[in-house]
Tab-separated table of C-alpha atoms in Angstrom:
chain	number	residue	atom	x	y	z
A	1	MET	CA	-4.583	-28.429	-58.674
A	2	SER	CA	-4.399	-28.745	-54.897
A	3	THR	CA	-2.718	-31.791	-53.455
A	4	SER	CA	-2.523	-33.454	-50.061
A	5	VAL	CA	0.432	-32.698	-47.816
A	6	SER	CA	3.119	-35.356	-47.796
A	7	GLY	CA	3.920	-37.212	-44.598
A	8	VAL	CA	6.109	-35.611	-41.967
A	9	ASP	CA	7.941	-37.028	-38.957
A	10	GLY	CA	8.072	-35.206	-35.628
A	11	GLY	CA	6.196	-32.144	-36.806
A	12	VAL	CA	3.786	-29.933	-34.953
A	13	PHE	CA	0.853	-28.078	-36.458
A	14	ALA	CA	-0.055	-24.406	-36.176
A	15	ALA	CA	-3.774	-23.659	-35.860
A	16	VAL	CA	-4.968	-20.129	-36.543
A	17	ASP	CA	-8.399	-20.068	-34.889
A	18	ILE	CA	-10.306	-16.787	-35.024
A	19	GLY	CA	-13.781	-16.137	-33.697
A	20	ALA	CA	-15.972	-13.093	-33.845
A	21	SER	CA	-14.681	-11.763	-30.525
A	22	SER	CA	-11.154	-13.171	-30.175
A	23	GLY	CA	-8.478	-15.172	-31.908
A	24	ARG	CA	-5.511	-17.331	-31.059
A	25	VAL	CA	-2.664	-19.210	-32.641
A	26	MET	CA	-2.014	-22.637	-31.136
A	27	LEU	CA	0.495	-25.404	-31.632
A	28	GLY	CA	-0.944	-28.901	-31.837
A	29	ARG	CA	0.855	-32.168	-31.214
A	30	VAL	CA	-0.884	-35.413	-32.124
A	31	THR	CA	-0.193	-38.849	-30.637
A	32	PRO	CA	-2.830	-41.264	-32.015
A	33	ASN	CA	-2.994	-43.450	-28.901
A	34	ALA	CA	-2.695	-40.651	-26.344
A	35	GLY	CA	-4.683	-37.808	-27.872
A	36	ALA	CA	-3.894	-34.365	-29.157
A	37	ALA	CA	-2.331	-31.616	-27.061
A	38	LEU	CA	-2.647	-27.897	-27.699
A	39	GLU	CA	-0.393	-25.055	-26.636
A	40	THR	CA	-1.546	-21.475	-26.971
A	41	VAL	CA	1.251	-19.237	-28.189
A	42	HIS	CA	-0.664	-16.041	-28.975
A	43	ARG	CA	-4.083	-14.598	-28.142
A	44	PHE	CA	-5.607	-11.413	-29.465
A	45	PRO	CA	-8.940	-9.581	-29.408
A	46	ASN	CA	-11.234	-9.275	-32.399
A	47	GLY	CA	-14.388	-7.271	-32.907
A	48	VAL	CA	-16.302	-5.029	-35.226
A	49	VAL	CA	-15.499	-1.345	-35.573
A	50	GLU	CA	-17.434	1.594	-36.959
A	51	HIS	CA	-15.517	2.434	-40.113
A	52	ASP	CA	-16.235	3.896	-43.528
A	53	GLY	CA	-20.007	3.941	-43.117
A	54	GLY	CA	-20.645	0.618	-41.441
A	55	LEU	CA	-19.662	-2.142	-39.027
A	56	ARG	CA	-16.487	-3.687	-40.382
A	57	TRP	CA	-13.643	-5.950	-39.305
A	58	ASP	CA	-10.265	-4.322	-38.795
A	59	PHE	CA	-8.715	-6.916	-41.074
A	60	ASP	CA	-5.328	-5.215	-41.307
A	61	ALA	CA	-4.966	-5.461	-37.526
A	62	LEU	CA	-6.317	-9.015	-37.588
A	63	TYR	CA	-3.777	-10.143	-40.172
A	64	ALA	CA	-0.974	-8.451	-38.239
A	65	GLU	CA	-2.002	-10.526	-35.200
A	66	VAL	CA	-1.938	-13.703	-37.311
A	67	LEU	CA	1.645	-12.923	-38.364
A	68	GLU	CA	2.574	-12.181	-34.763
A	69	GLY	CA	1.062	-15.500	-33.727
A	70	LEU	CA	2.973	-17.406	-36.398
A	71	ARG	CA	6.198	-15.699	-35.248
A	72	ALA	CA	5.464	-16.838	-31.713
A	73	ALA	CA	4.710	-20.367	-32.955
A	74	ALA	CA	7.982	-20.490	-34.868
A	75	THR	CA	9.896	-19.354	-31.778
A	76	VAL	CA	8.260	-21.861	-29.442
A	77	ALA	CA	8.739	-24.727	-31.896
A	78	ALA	CA	12.405	-23.841	-32.442
A	79	VAL	CA	13.112	-23.710	-28.712
A	80	GLN	CA	11.650	-27.194	-28.361
A	81	GLY	CA	13.529	-28.543	-31.374
A	82	GLU	CA	10.328	-29.060	-33.400
A	83	THR	CA	9.333	-28.321	-36.978
A	84	ILE	CA	6.019	-26.712	-37.878
A	85	ALA	CA	4.707	-29.080	-40.523
A	86	SER	CA	1.796	-26.935	-41.677
A	87	ILE	CA	-0.617	-24.131	-40.844
A	88	GLY	CA	-4.433	-24.349	-40.814
A	89	ILE	CA	-6.892	-21.461	-40.604
A	90	ASP	CA	-10.482	-21.367	-39.386
A	91	THR	CA	-12.758	-18.400	-38.709
A	92	TRP	CA	-16.422	-17.498	-38.615
A	93	ALA	CA	-18.460	-17.839	-41.817
A	94	VAL	CA	-20.242	-15.706	-44.453
A	95	ASP	CA	-18.012	-12.593	-44.389
A	96	TYR	CA	-15.492	-11.854	-47.130
A	97	GLY	CA	-12.946	-9.354	-48.373
A	98	LEU	CA	-12.776	-7.985	-51.901
A	99	VAL	CA	-9.401	-8.019	-53.630
A	100	ASP	CA	-8.449	-6.538	-56.979
A	101	GLU	CA	-6.504	-8.199	-59.783
A	102	ALA	CA	-3.230	-7.233	-58.119
A	103	GLY	CA	-4.338	-8.939	-54.908
A	104	LYS	CA	-4.917	-5.740	-52.936
A	105	LEU	CA	-7.715	-5.669	-50.374
A	106	VAL	CA	-9.841	-2.744	-51.549
A	107	ALA	CA	-11.671	-2.136	-48.231
A	108	GLN	CA	-11.915	-3.519	-44.741
A	109	PRO	CA	-14.488	-6.363	-44.849
A	110	PHE	CA	-18.016	-5.717	-43.672
A	111	SER	CA	-19.195	-7.632	-40.618
A	112	TYR	CA	-22.297	-9.780	-40.679
A	113	ARG	CA	-23.489	-7.603	-37.787
A	114	ASP	CA	-23.809	-4.632	-40.150
A	115	ASP	CA	-27.378	-3.991	-41.250
A	116	ARG	CA	-26.657	-3.288	-44.935
A	117	SER	CA	-27.766	-6.709	-46.204
A	118	ARG	CA	-31.264	-6.427	-44.706
A	119	THR	CA	-32.477	-4.275	-47.616
A	120	ALA	CA	-30.988	-6.689	-50.163
A	121	VAL	CA	-33.096	-9.654	-49.038
A	122	ASP	CA	-36.145	-8.577	-51.044
A	123	THR	CA	-33.941	-7.924	-54.084
A	124	VAL	CA	-32.569	-11.468	-54.014
A	125	HIS	CA	-35.940	-13.070	-53.306
A	126	GLY	CA	-37.499	-11.059	-56.124
A	127	THR	CA	-35.127	-12.831	-58.501
A	128	LEU	CA	-34.737	-16.213	-56.818
A	129	ASP	CA	-37.679	-17.780	-55.028
A	130	PRO	CA	-36.691	-18.708	-51.447
A	131	ALA	CA	-38.050	-22.245	-51.930
A	132	ARG	CA	-35.849	-22.710	-54.992
A	133	LEU	CA	-32.850	-21.342	-53.132
A	134	TYR	CA	-33.361	-23.843	-50.340
A	135	GLN	CA	-33.916	-26.804	-52.672
A	136	THR	CA	-30.458	-26.155	-54.118
A	137	THR	CA	-28.373	-24.736	-51.280
A	138	GLY	CA	-30.188	-26.137	-48.229
A	139	LEU	CA	-29.076	-22.991	-46.444
A	140	GLN	CA	-30.846	-21.527	-43.428
A	141	PHE	CA	-32.205	-18.040	-44.059
A	142	LEU	CA	-30.193	-15.418	-42.232
A	143	GLN	CA	-30.288	-11.857	-43.438
A	144	PHE	CA	-26.489	-11.654	-43.366
A	145	ASN	CA	-25.805	-14.718	-45.530
A	146	THR	CA	-23.154	-13.968	-48.129
A	147	ILE	CA	-25.643	-13.978	-50.996
A	148	TYR	CA	-27.462	-10.986	-49.477
A	149	GLN	CA	-24.246	-9.179	-48.612
A	150	LEU	CA	-23.091	-9.489	-52.222
A	151	ALA	CA	-26.427	-8.194	-53.467
A	152	ALA	CA	-25.809	-5.073	-51.374
A	153	GLU	CA	-22.432	-4.387	-53.038
A	154	GLN	CA	-22.286	-1.477	-55.471
A	155	ASP	CA	-19.515	-2.436	-57.894
A	156	LEU	CA	-17.752	-5.774	-58.145
A	157	ASP	CA	-16.087	-5.251	-61.531
A	158	GLY	CA	-12.529	-6.550	-61.515
A	159	LEU	CA	-12.823	-7.783	-57.914
A	160	GLN	CA	-12.785	-11.237	-56.387
A	161	ALA	CA	-14.419	-12.258	-53.116
A	162	LEU	CA	-12.353	-14.230	-50.602
A	163	LEU	CA	-14.000	-15.574	-47.456
A	164	ILE	CA	-12.071	-14.517	-44.368
A	165	PRO	CA	-9.967	-17.694	-43.830
A	166	ASP	CA	-9.273	-17.899	-47.562
A	167	LEU	CA	-8.218	-14.245	-47.535
A	168	ILE	CA	-5.694	-14.968	-44.789
A	169	ALA	CA	-4.444	-18.030	-46.677
A	170	PHE	CA	-4.102	-15.926	-49.847
A	171	LEU	CA	-1.975	-13.324	-48.091
A	172	LEU	CA	0.227	-16.087	-46.672
A	173	THR	CA	0.635	-18.096	-49.891
A	174	GLY	CA	-0.474	-16.007	-52.855
A	175	VAL	CA	-2.949	-18.777	-53.781
A	176	ARG	CA	-6.646	-17.994	-54.191
A	177	ARG	CA	-9.046	-20.786	-53.225
A	178	THR	CA	-12.418	-21.151	-51.459
A	179	GLU	CA	-12.584	-23.881	-48.831
A	180	ALA	CA	-15.733	-25.982	-49.243
A	181	THR	CA	-17.146	-25.985	-45.683
A	182	ASN	CA	-17.178	-22.196	-45.694
A	183	ALA	CA	-18.387	-21.989	-49.299
A	184	SER	CA	-21.457	-23.914	-48.184
A	185	THR	CA	-22.513	-20.945	-46.010
A	186	THR	CA	-22.652	-18.452	-48.875
A	187	GLY	CA	-26.070	-19.287	-50.352
A	188	LEU	CA	-24.330	-19.881	-53.700
A	189	PHE	CA	-23.303	-23.517	-53.149
A	190	ASP	CA	-25.127	-26.634	-54.334
A	191	ALA	CA	-25.661	-28.830	-51.254
A	192	VAL	CA	-26.014	-32.045	-53.273
A	193	ALA	CA	-23.391	-31.545	-55.968
A	194	GLY	CA	-20.859	-29.965	-53.626
A	195	GLU	CA	-20.077	-27.312	-56.244
A	196	TRP	CA	-20.896	-23.673	-56.877
A	197	ALA	CA	-24.521	-23.132	-57.930
A	198	THR	CA	-23.473	-21.199	-61.031
A	199	GLU	CA	-27.072	-20.561	-62.147
A	200	PHE	CA	-27.564	-18.370	-59.070
A	201	PHE	CA	-24.499	-16.296	-59.907
A	202	ALA	CA	-25.950	-15.661	-63.376
A	203	ALA	CA	-29.423	-14.836	-62.027
A	204	LEU	CA	-27.997	-12.205	-59.667
A	205	GLY	CA	-25.614	-10.715	-62.216
A	206	LEU	CA	-22.530	-12.037	-60.431
A	207	ARG	CA	-19.500	-13.327	-62.311
A	208	LYS	CA	-19.066	-17.083	-62.100
A	209	ASP	CA	-15.452	-16.528	-61.059
A	210	LEU	CA	-16.368	-14.060	-58.292
A	211	PHE	CA	-15.065	-16.656	-55.842
A	212	PRO	CA	-11.878	-18.682	-56.484
A	213	PRO	CA	-12.081	-22.446	-57.188
A	214	LEU	CA	-13.040	-24.786	-54.363
A	215	ILE	CA	-10.574	-26.596	-52.132
A	216	GLN	CA	-11.398	-29.465	-49.735
A	217	PRO	CA	-10.231	-29.947	-46.132
A	218	GLY	CA	-6.874	-31.729	-46.189
A	219	GLU	CA	-5.748	-30.189	-49.468
A	220	ALA	CA	-2.979	-27.593	-49.577
A	221	TYR	CA	-3.321	-23.966	-50.585
A	222	GLY	CA	0.434	-23.781	-51.065
A	223	ASP	CA	3.668	-22.868	-49.297
A	224	LEU	CA	4.420	-19.592	-47.575
A	225	LEU	CA	5.471	-16.678	-49.750
A	226	PRO	CA	9.173	-15.884	-49.268
A	227	ASP	CA	8.541	-12.493	-47.666
A	228	VAL	CA	5.936	-13.970	-45.311
A	229	ALA	CA	8.234	-16.848	-44.363
A	230	ALA	CA	11.028	-14.403	-43.598
A	231	ALA	CA	8.706	-12.173	-41.569
A	232	VAL	CA	7.482	-14.990	-39.310
A	233	GLY	CA	10.695	-17.010	-39.128
A	234	LEU	CA	9.466	-20.155	-40.856
A	235	PRO	CA	10.889	-22.051	-43.857
A	236	THR	CA	9.338	-21.207	-47.225
A	237	GLU	CA	8.333	-24.853	-47.609
A	238	THR	CA	5.899	-24.526	-44.673
A	239	THR	CA	2.522	-25.430	-46.164
A	240	VAL	CA	-0.841	-23.816	-45.487
A	241	VAL	CA	-3.419	-26.618	-45.425
A	242	ALA	CA	-7.164	-26.236	-45.861
A	243	VAL	CA	-9.008	-27.464	-42.774
A	244	GLY	CA	-12.680	-27.103	-41.971
A	245	SER	CA	-12.214	-23.364	-42.343
A	246	HIS	CA	-15.695	-22.643	-41.069
A	247	ASP	CA	-14.933	-22.885	-37.375
A	248	THR	CA	-18.037	-24.969	-36.717
A	249	ALA	CA	-16.888	-27.548	-39.271
A	250	SER	CA	-13.621	-27.924	-37.377
A	251	ALA	CA	-15.452	-28.038	-34.038
A	252	VAL	CA	-17.837	-30.776	-35.171
A	253	ALA	CA	-14.913	-32.804	-36.524
A	254	ALA	CA	-13.580	-32.859	-32.953
A	255	VAL	CA	-16.825	-33.921	-31.234
A	256	PRO	CA	-15.655	-36.956	-29.178
A	257	ALA	CA	-18.631	-39.114	-30.106
A	258	GLY	CA	-18.589	-42.884	-30.292
A	259	ASP	CA	-21.182	-45.128	-31.893
A	260	GLU	CA	-24.167	-43.459	-30.233
A	261	ALA	CA	-26.563	-41.268	-32.227
A	262	PHE	CA	-25.563	-37.787	-31.151
A	263	ALA	CA	-26.549	-34.176	-31.480
A	264	TYR	CA	-23.937	-31.483	-31.066
A	265	ILE	CA	-23.913	-27.968	-29.719
A	266	SER	CA	-20.937	-25.848	-30.636
A	267	SER	CA	-21.392	-23.262	-27.928
A	268	GLY	CA	-19.591	-19.950	-28.106
A	269	THR	CA	-20.448	-16.474	-29.333
A	270	TRP	CA	-23.112	-18.262	-31.368
A	271	SER	CA	-24.576	-21.685	-30.677
A	272	LEU	CA	-24.672	-24.094	-33.598
A	273	VAL	CA	-27.067	-26.917	-32.797
A	274	GLY	CA	-27.706	-29.953	-34.938
A	275	LEU	CA	-26.892	-33.400	-36.296
A	276	GLU	CA	-24.193	-34.862	-38.524
A	277	LEU	CA	-25.737	-36.505	-41.608
A	278	LYS	CA	-24.593	-38.186	-44.797
A	279	HIS	CA	-27.097	-36.379	-47.016
A	280	PRO	CA	-28.790	-32.953	-46.869
A	281	VAL	CA	-32.435	-32.542	-45.867
A	282	LEU	CA	-33.987	-30.274	-48.514
A	283	THR	CA	-37.675	-30.630	-47.732
A	284	GLU	CA	-40.116	-27.748	-47.488
A	285	ALA	CA	-40.661	-28.640	-43.827
A	286	SER	CA	-36.925	-28.258	-43.240
A	287	ARG	CA	-36.936	-24.860	-44.945
A	288	GLU	CA	-39.904	-23.679	-42.906
A	289	ALA	CA	-38.081	-24.756	-39.763
A	290	ASN	CA	-35.066	-22.722	-40.982
A	291	PHE	CA	-32.527	-25.534	-40.722
A	292	THR	CA	-29.312	-25.341	-42.683
A	293	ASN	CA	-27.301	-27.992	-44.529
A	294	GLU	CA	-23.639	-27.034	-44.424
A	295	ARG	CA	-20.618	-29.083	-45.427
A	296	GLY	CA	-18.501	-30.755	-42.818
A	297	VAL	CA	-15.137	-32.477	-42.980
A	298	ASP	CA	-15.102	-35.584	-45.207
A	299	GLY	CA	-18.200	-34.508	-47.124
A	300	THR	CA	-20.541	-34.832	-44.150
A	301	ILE	CA	-23.556	-32.567	-43.741
A	302	ARG	CA	-23.889	-30.353	-40.701
A	303	TYR	CA	-27.662	-30.196	-40.344
A	304	LEU	CA	-28.186	-27.400	-37.860
A	305	ARG	CA	-29.692	-24.129	-36.829
A	306	ASN	CA	-27.979	-21.040	-35.503
A	307	VAL	CA	-29.285	-20.379	-32.015
A	308	GLY	CA	-28.353	-17.413	-29.874
A	309	GLY	CA	-25.150	-17.867	-27.937
A	310	LEU	CA	-22.990	-16.612	-25.120
A	311	TRP	CA	-22.731	-13.319	-27.006
A	312	LEU	CA	-25.828	-12.396	-24.999
A	313	LEU	CA	-23.980	-12.793	-21.710
A	314	SER	CA	-20.707	-11.261	-22.869
A	315	GLU	CA	-22.559	-8.190	-24.142
A	316	CYS	CA	-24.372	-7.904	-20.810
A	317	GLN	CA	-21.021	-8.078	-19.025
A	318	ARG	CA	-19.673	-5.342	-21.289
A	319	THR	CA	-22.643	-3.101	-20.482
A	320	TRP	CA	-22.394	-3.789	-16.751
A	321	ALA	CA	-18.665	-3.071	-16.802
A	322	GLY	CA	-19.406	0.301	-18.411
A	323	GLU	CA	-21.747	0.993	-15.506
A	324	GLY	CA	-19.033	0.139	-12.983
A	325	PHE	CA	-20.241	-3.375	-12.152
A	326	GLN	CA	-17.789	-6.159	-12.976
A	327	PRO	CA	-18.940	-9.404	-11.317
A	328	ASP	CA	-16.786	-12.506	-11.374
A	329	LEU	CA	-18.302	-14.826	-13.988
A	330	ALA	CA	-18.218	-17.888	-11.728
A	331	ALA	CA	-19.967	-15.966	-8.960
A	332	LEU	CA	-22.539	-14.615	-11.408
A	333	LEU	CA	-23.347	-18.106	-12.706
A	334	ALA	CA	-23.538	-19.465	-9.152
A	335	ALA	CA	-26.019	-16.745	-8.217
A	336	ALA	CA	-28.027	-17.510	-11.353
A	337	ALA	CA	-28.044	-21.240	-10.531
A	338	ALA	CA	-29.421	-20.488	-7.054
A	339	LEU	CA	-32.543	-18.867	-8.504
A	340	PRO	CA	-35.683	-20.991	-8.855
A	341	ALA	CA	-36.533	-22.671	-12.140
A	342	GLY	CA	-39.393	-21.480	-14.297
A	343	GLY	CA	-38.326	-17.849	-14.701
A	344	PRO	CA	-38.939	-15.699	-17.792
A	345	GLN	CA	-37.337	-16.601	-21.100
A	346	ILE	CA	-36.578	-14.884	-24.383
A	347	ASN	CA	-36.131	-16.101	-27.943
A	348	ALA	CA	-32.328	-16.205	-27.825
A	349	ASP	CA	-31.888	-16.223	-31.602
A	350	ASP	CA	-34.128	-13.212	-32.266
A	351	PRO	CA	-32.382	-10.901	-34.783
A	352	ASP	CA	-32.941	-8.023	-32.341
A	353	PHE	CA	-30.025	-9.426	-30.308
A	354	ILE	CA	-27.484	-9.528	-33.175
A	355	ALA	CA	-26.106	-5.991	-32.836
A	356	PRO	CA	-24.087	-4.796	-29.819
A	357	ASP	CA	-25.089	-2.165	-27.209
A	358	ASN	CA	-27.162	-2.349	-24.008
A	359	MET	CA	-27.983	-6.052	-24.088
A	360	PRO	CA	-29.509	-6.098	-20.563
A	361	GLY	CA	-31.989	-3.429	-21.599
A	362	ARG	CA	-32.965	-5.288	-24.753
A	363	ILE	CA	-33.432	-8.539	-22.824
A	364	ARG	CA	-35.652	-6.819	-20.254
A	365	ALA	CA	-37.676	-5.236	-23.066
A	366	ALA	CA	-38.161	-8.620	-24.749
A	367	VAL	CA	-39.370	-10.113	-21.461
A	368	ARG	CA	-41.833	-7.210	-21.011
A	369	ARG	CA	-43.189	-7.753	-24.520
A	370	ALA	CA	-43.895	-11.345	-23.509
A	371	GLY	CA	-45.942	-10.105	-20.552
A	372	ALA	CA	-43.410	-10.797	-17.784
A	373	ASP	CA	-40.946	-8.783	-15.727
A	374	LEU	CA	-37.239	-9.444	-15.220
A	375	GLY	CA	-35.872	-6.535	-13.232
A	376	ASP	CA	-32.285	-5.291	-13.126
A	377	ASP	CA	-30.589	-8.039	-11.114
A	378	PRO	CA	-27.629	-9.355	-13.181
A	379	ALA	CA	-28.117	-12.847	-11.705
A	380	ALA	CA	-31.745	-12.913	-12.891
A	381	ILE	CA	-30.759	-11.676	-16.346
A	382	THR	CA	-28.017	-14.294	-16.489
A	383	ARG	CA	-30.451	-17.038	-15.491
A	384	CYS	CA	-32.878	-15.828	-18.153
A	385	ILE	CA	-30.120	-16.157	-20.761
A	386	MET	CA	-29.127	-19.647	-19.602
A	387	ASP	CA	-32.731	-20.896	-19.455
A	388	SER	CA	-33.464	-19.386	-22.850
A	389	LEU	CA	-30.419	-20.944	-24.484
A	390	ALA	CA	-31.185	-24.378	-23.008
A	391	ALA	CA	-34.797	-24.165	-24.165
A	392	GLY	CA	-33.648	-23.097	-27.631
A	393	TYR	CA	-31.238	-26.017	-27.785
A	394	ALA	CA	-33.992	-28.449	-26.804
A	395	ARG	CA	-36.455	-27.118	-29.391
A	396	THR	CA	-33.808	-27.285	-32.093
A	397	ILE	CA	-32.701	-30.838	-31.311
A	398	THR	CA	-36.301	-32.064	-31.179
A	399	ALA	CA	-37.018	-30.461	-34.548
A	400	ALA	CA	-33.838	-31.898	-36.081
A	401	GLU	CA	-34.757	-35.397	-34.906
A	402	ARG	CA	-38.152	-35.087	-36.554
A	403	LEU	CA	-37.036	-33.471	-39.812
A	404	ALA	CA	-34.075	-35.796	-40.375
A	405	ASP	CA	-35.927	-38.838	-39.012
A	406	ARG	CA	-33.025	-39.600	-36.719
A	407	PRO	CA	-33.420	-40.038	-32.961
A	408	VAL	CA	-30.729	-38.662	-30.661
A	409	GLU	CA	-29.344	-40.560	-27.676
A	410	VAL	CA	-26.844	-38.055	-26.309
A	411	VAL	CA	-25.936	-34.387	-26.709
A	412	HIS	CA	-22.302	-33.279	-27.030
A	413	VAL	CA	-21.483	-29.698	-26.042
A	414	VAL	CA	-18.128	-28.402	-27.271
A	415	GLY	CA	-16.502	-24.987	-27.217
A	416	GLY	CA	-16.530	-22.346	-24.517
A	417	GLY	CA	-20.043	-23.223	-23.360
A	418	SER	CA	-18.871	-26.702	-22.350
A	419	GLN	CA	-17.212	-25.044	-19.310
A	420	ASN	CA	-20.533	-23.578	-18.201
A	421	ALA	CA	-21.910	-26.225	-15.842
A	422	LEU	CA	-25.192	-24.357	-15.363
A	423	LEU	CA	-25.845	-24.199	-19.098
A	424	CYS	CA	-24.902	-27.865	-19.579
A	425	GLN	CA	-27.166	-29.035	-16.745
A	426	LEU	CA	-30.074	-26.905	-17.945
A	427	THR	CA	-29.555	-28.321	-21.433
A	428	ALA	CA	-29.712	-31.878	-20.097
A	429	ASN	CA	-32.870	-30.963	-18.180
A	430	ALA	CA	-34.516	-29.295	-21.163
A	431	THR	CA	-33.656	-32.025	-23.677
A	432	GLY	CA	-34.171	-34.962	-21.347
A	433	LYS	CA	-30.919	-36.431	-22.685
A	434	PRO	CA	-27.447	-36.855	-21.203
A	435	VAL	CA	-25.060	-34.026	-22.035
A	436	ILE	CA	-21.343	-34.692	-22.496
A	437	ALA	CA	-19.277	-31.526	-22.173
A	438	GLY	CA	-15.906	-31.001	-23.808
A	439	PRO	CA	-13.506	-30.338	-25.295
A	440	VAL	CA	-13.359	-26.583	-24.843
A	441	GLU	CA	-10.902	-26.149	-27.709
A	442	ALA	CA	-12.822	-28.322	-30.172
A	443	THR	CA	-12.324	-25.934	-33.085
A	444	ALA	CA	-8.546	-25.840	-32.741
A	445	LEU	CA	-8.444	-29.603	-32.229
A	446	GLY	CA	-10.430	-30.224	-35.396
A	447	ASN	CA	-8.153	-27.820	-37.242
A	448	VAL	CA	-5.013	-29.627	-36.018
A	449	LEU	CA	-6.359	-33.136	-36.640
A	450	VAL	CA	-7.190	-32.432	-40.282
A	451	GLN	CA	-3.672	-31.086	-40.723
A	452	ALA	CA	-2.212	-34.124	-38.948
A	453	ARG	CA	-4.118	-36.516	-41.168
A	454	ALA	CA	-2.985	-34.649	-44.282
A	455	ALA	CA	0.611	-34.998	-43.053
A	456	GLY	CA	0.271	-38.696	-42.225
A	457	ALA	CA	0.523	-38.148	-38.465
A	458	ALA	CA	-3.041	-39.453	-38.077
A	459	THR	CA	-5.011	-41.868	-40.214
A	460	GLY	CA	-8.589	-42.926	-40.829
A	461	GLY	CA	-11.892	-41.124	-41.031
A	462	LEU	CA	-13.781	-38.971	-38.581
A	463	PRO	CA	-14.408	-41.832	-36.096
A	464	HIS	CA	-10.656	-42.292	-35.684
A	465	LEU	CA	-10.008	-38.548	-35.343
A	466	ARG	CA	-12.706	-38.461	-32.662
A	467	GLU	CA	-11.045	-41.333	-30.813
A	468	ILE	CA	-7.893	-39.208	-30.657
A	469	VAL	CA	-9.899	-36.316	-29.187
A	470	ALA	CA	-11.568	-38.536	-26.595
A	471	ALA	CA	-8.221	-40.067	-25.584
A	472	GLY	CA	-6.808	-36.670	-24.685
A	473	THR	CA	-9.850	-34.943	-23.172
A	474	THR	CA	-11.433	-35.018	-19.725
A	475	LEU	CA	-15.175	-35.047	-20.384
A	476	ARG	CA	-18.018	-34.188	-17.989
A	477	ARG	CA	-21.404	-35.906	-18.128
A	478	PHE	CA	-24.659	-34.241	-17.025
A	479	GLU	CA	-27.742	-36.372	-16.539
A	480	PRO	CA	-31.202	-34.766	-16.837
A	481	LEU	CA	-32.757	-33.948	-13.471
A	482	VAL	CA	-36.513	-33.989	-13.003
A	483	SER	CA	-38.842	-32.155	-10.616
A	484	VAL	CA	-42.579	-32.712	-10.149
A	485	HIS	CA	-43.170	-28.960	-10.037
A	486	GLN	CA	-41.015	-27.412	-12.748
A	487	GLY	CA	-40.020	-30.348	-14.956
A	488	TYR	CA	-36.429	-30.037	-13.770
A	489	VAL	CA	-34.293	-28.915	-10.862
A	490	GLN	CA	-30.817	-27.435	-10.524
């Protein structure tokens, strides 16, 4: 049985925060009246690799970087005379590693960007009607959802599936658990009951114990294994605490909202756009609109859609760099902002943009299919991406308001995209609502604050945690700008 972490005086908190393109280990210090401060002690790249017949994560290298980051955290804390009270882990969702009874990872985990699960969709839907799936799980259809990945597996006998943050926690502690916010992205989780939908396991021929038991944010996996503690220079009594291990759950926990009705955009490699609700929306209209109901911290519902993200721009930059063109990002965005409004747009969350390789060419092709022309100018392609993302955000927020019957007064943008003034202004223009940008490190802040509350260094529910974020963050506000000709101006 998992328990909450006991109170601690003078401790700091280590946040392992890994996205689909990079990761970092940060130290967090929480002062309830003055905010939360973060210190980055280790950064490392992450990305998919072609390996063993598919696109996979180099998990061995990833875990080695986590250990290196924890060593750096231990060193920094010791120099400053501090104690690391606990460790929290968040990553992207849906992907998992398979371990055998001895706890050995049998293969490097597949990436959601691999195409293997596409062929399994019809297999799953032939057994479980999509409408029935949605009525239980409330999960947005994406071809890479865990349920389809598992249906593509050949042999699961004697194996257990651990979602990526739970796999890291297992290697650190020896304890197997599945954190609930990430479990809710699998397609095998009951959105109302907050438990595994065991009837779906049976229908698909999956063992009911394929995943370990659930654990909630704020509960403890356990203490570090002795060999791990020795390797990273931390005491064995250092506890690994479950946070919102789906990085979006941690990010939304750190949205610095007050009493206003808000929508959020967690803007990074992907954009997660939606509302925070008390209860899931499981209507047929919601399913047709492809909205998802995922768990948040404190049992909240993250009612959202995945929209394309800054992956589009980063992949364009990678292609341009390979061609010998490496523009400064600020200069590129400034050139894009100088272009007139009303240019061509794409559907930024089209599955055709999921895989890497030659993103500028694919964007130009999508524009041509829509009957327009974009050309080769990187500034024009960048502006197309920004306009398309802002338009996608606006459509999604409008749909969420209607489906959840909840009007929105303000839009909060957190994550890397909150630094992008062009994207924030275009989002305000497209939505017709004020946009509040920041914090950039929302995911790590949410991770740290859940740990701090578990340790007694912070108290109260999400409103109080958000007050701590707001107290320590410089926020930018963008008002919608209107033009007679285009509907908005720069």
